[in-house]
Amino acid sequence: MKKPTNLIAQNLTTLRQFHKYSQEEVAEKTGVTRQAVAKWEAGETIPDILNCDALAELYHVSVDDLIHFNQEEEHMPIPPKGKHLFGTVTVGERGQVVLPKKARDLFHIKPGDLLVVLGDENPESAGIALIAGDTILRNITFLQDMLHSGEKEEDV
């Protein structure tokens, strides 16, 4: 397991490069010197809590992920704040998938829970989403709006 200092250094370097910022730009945006940013990324020092908050805000990640996310263990980069990538699942012969435990725990999904499966065929946003059934049933207009969002006004 990596030391927290190394995790922070790796995460700061990866996030800066992903956002295509120079160390100087990060320094400007967070109100520190370029040397401070360089030392954080080299693991020589660590940012204080206020700087961690500013960096997390700059990169749109949670402070917890900035400090603790282990990219090597997770085999993926830090996700944006509030977004999750739980890994991959294999579809069985009859279409069954097993949701990762982390996802079930985070969203309190238990055996027997009703999930609504939504799909989008638009090439720019194609995908499948699962939403808790009680969420949809409480707000059926959300589902109607979502289903009709791609239609032209005259088609409705």
XYZ file of C-alpha atoms in Angstrom:
156
model
C 0.000 0.000 0.000
C 1.266 3.442 -0.913
C 1.897 6.083 1.716
C -0.754 8.834 1.769
C 1.899 11.391 0.772
C 2.653 9.399 -2.381
C -1.062 9.040 -3.178
C -1.615 12.778 -2.913
C 1.467 13.480 -5.039
C 0.368 11.004 -7.715
C -3.209 12.285 -7.685
C -2.132 15.928 -7.941
C 0.198 15.194 -10.844
C -2.394 13.106 -12.705
C -5.168 15.646 -12.197
C -3.002 18.575 -13.297
C -1.923 16.737 -16.439
C -5.492 15.607 -17.195
C -6.707 19.211 -16.978
C -3.705 20.354 -19.042
C -2.571 22.898 -16.451
C 1.014 23.885 -15.869
C 2.275 23.966 -12.290
C 2.290 27.747 -12.593
C -1.398 27.814 -13.586
C -2.323 25.597 -10.627
C -0.327 27.882 -8.346
C -2.135 30.957 -9.692
C -5.580 29.382 -9.364
C -4.960 28.203 -5.789
C -2.973 31.176 -4.494
C 0.333 29.405 -3.817
C 3.773 29.400 -5.427
C 4.774 27.175 -8.322
C 7.444 25.720 -6.031
C 4.764 24.647 -3.544
C 2.887 22.816 -6.312
C 6.133 21.177 -7.481
C 6.919 19.998 -3.926
C 3.415 18.572 -3.480
C 3.671 16.654 -6.750
C 7.158 15.382 -5.858
C 5.862 14.174 -2.475
C 8.319 16.400 -0.605
C 5.495 18.192 1.227
C 1.712 17.906 1.377
C -0.857 20.674 0.985
C -2.677 21.816 4.120
C -6.427 21.246 4.421
C -7.339 24.636 2.925
C -5.120 24.000 -0.093
C -6.532 20.466 -0.439
C -9.993 22.006 -0.536
C -8.911 24.544 -3.184
C -7.245 21.811 -5.262
C -10.272 19.506 -5.012
C -12.484 22.392 -6.116
C -10.148 23.229 -9.019
C -10.118 19.630 -10.245
C -13.818 18.886 -9.470
C -13.019 15.947 -7.198
C -13.784 15.272 -3.543
C -11.153 16.081 -0.926
C -11.406 12.466 0.227
C -10.545 11.165 -3.263
C -7.763 13.730 -3.657
C -6.137 12.391 -0.483
C -7.042 8.697 -0.473
C -7.841 7.541 -4.025
C -5.344 4.903 -5.142
C -5.289 4.896 -8.936
C -3.126 1.766 -9.125
C -5.453 -0.243 -6.875
C -8.599 1.003 -8.591
C -7.107 0.698 -12.112
C -8.697 4.014 -13.067
C -8.218 7.757 -12.567
C -9.982 9.777 -9.880
C -13.629 10.292 -10.861
C -15.253 13.739 -10.768
C -17.016 14.645 -7.507
C -20.283 12.739 -7.159
C -19.518 10.469 -10.125
C -18.518 6.857 -9.707
C -16.950 4.244 -11.894
C -17.464 0.939 -10.138
C -15.566 -1.219 -12.592
C -16.880 -3.706 -15.091
C -19.457 -6.473 -15.006
C -20.027 -9.400 -17.331
C -23.460 -9.933 -18.850
C -24.727 -13.485 -18.396
C -26.483 -15.533 -21.063
C -29.903 -14.353 -19.941
C -28.826 -10.712 -19.522
C -28.053 -10.865 -15.830
C -25.462 -8.565 -14.315
C -24.128 -8.433 -10.785
C -23.792 -4.897 -9.471
C -20.499 -4.322 -7.660
C -20.798 -4.382 -3.864
C -19.449 -0.835 -3.619
C -22.314 0.386 -5.837
C -24.935 -1.614 -3.924
C -23.655 -0.260 -0.614
C -23.413 3.365 -1.782
C -26.944 3.354 -3.208
C -28.423 1.037 -0.537
C -29.528 -1.571 -3.104
C -30.749 -4.789 -1.505
C -32.053 -8.079 -2.918
C -35.633 -7.621 -4.098
C -35.290 -3.861 -4.733
C -36.977 -2.583 -7.882
C -34.668 -0.909 -10.411
C -35.818 0.822 -13.589
C -33.574 0.328 -16.627
C -33.365 3.332 -18.939
C -31.591 3.494 -22.291
C -30.405 6.136 -24.722
C -29.559 5.246 -28.333
C -28.234 8.698 -29.246
C -24.642 8.098 -30.478
C -23.366 11.068 -28.467
C -24.809 9.835 -25.169
C -25.625 6.163 -25.724
C -25.905 4.086 -22.607
C -27.987 2.297 -20.038
C -28.845 3.659 -16.599
C -30.368 2.053 -13.529
C -32.569 4.137 -11.272
C -34.229 3.067 -8.039
C -37.827 2.155 -8.802
C -39.246 4.167 -5.915
C -37.501 7.283 -7.250
C -39.245 6.900 -10.599
C -42.592 5.977 -9.061
C -42.479 9.044 -6.782
C -41.803 11.322 -9.724
C -43.365 9.804 -12.824
C -43.191 13.161 -14.655
C -39.389 12.841 -14.578
C -39.655 9.643 -16.613
C -42.145 11.183 -19.036
C -39.944 14.255 -19.498
C -36.865 12.088 -20.005
C -38.585 9.903 -22.598
C -39.837 12.918 -24.547
C -36.727 15.095 -24.233
C -35.428 14.079 -27.663
C -38.716 14.677 -29.477
C -39.534 17.847 -31.375
C -42.402 19.936 -30.069
C -44.669 19.031 -33.002
C -44.065 15.295 -32.387
C -45.420 15.389 -28.822
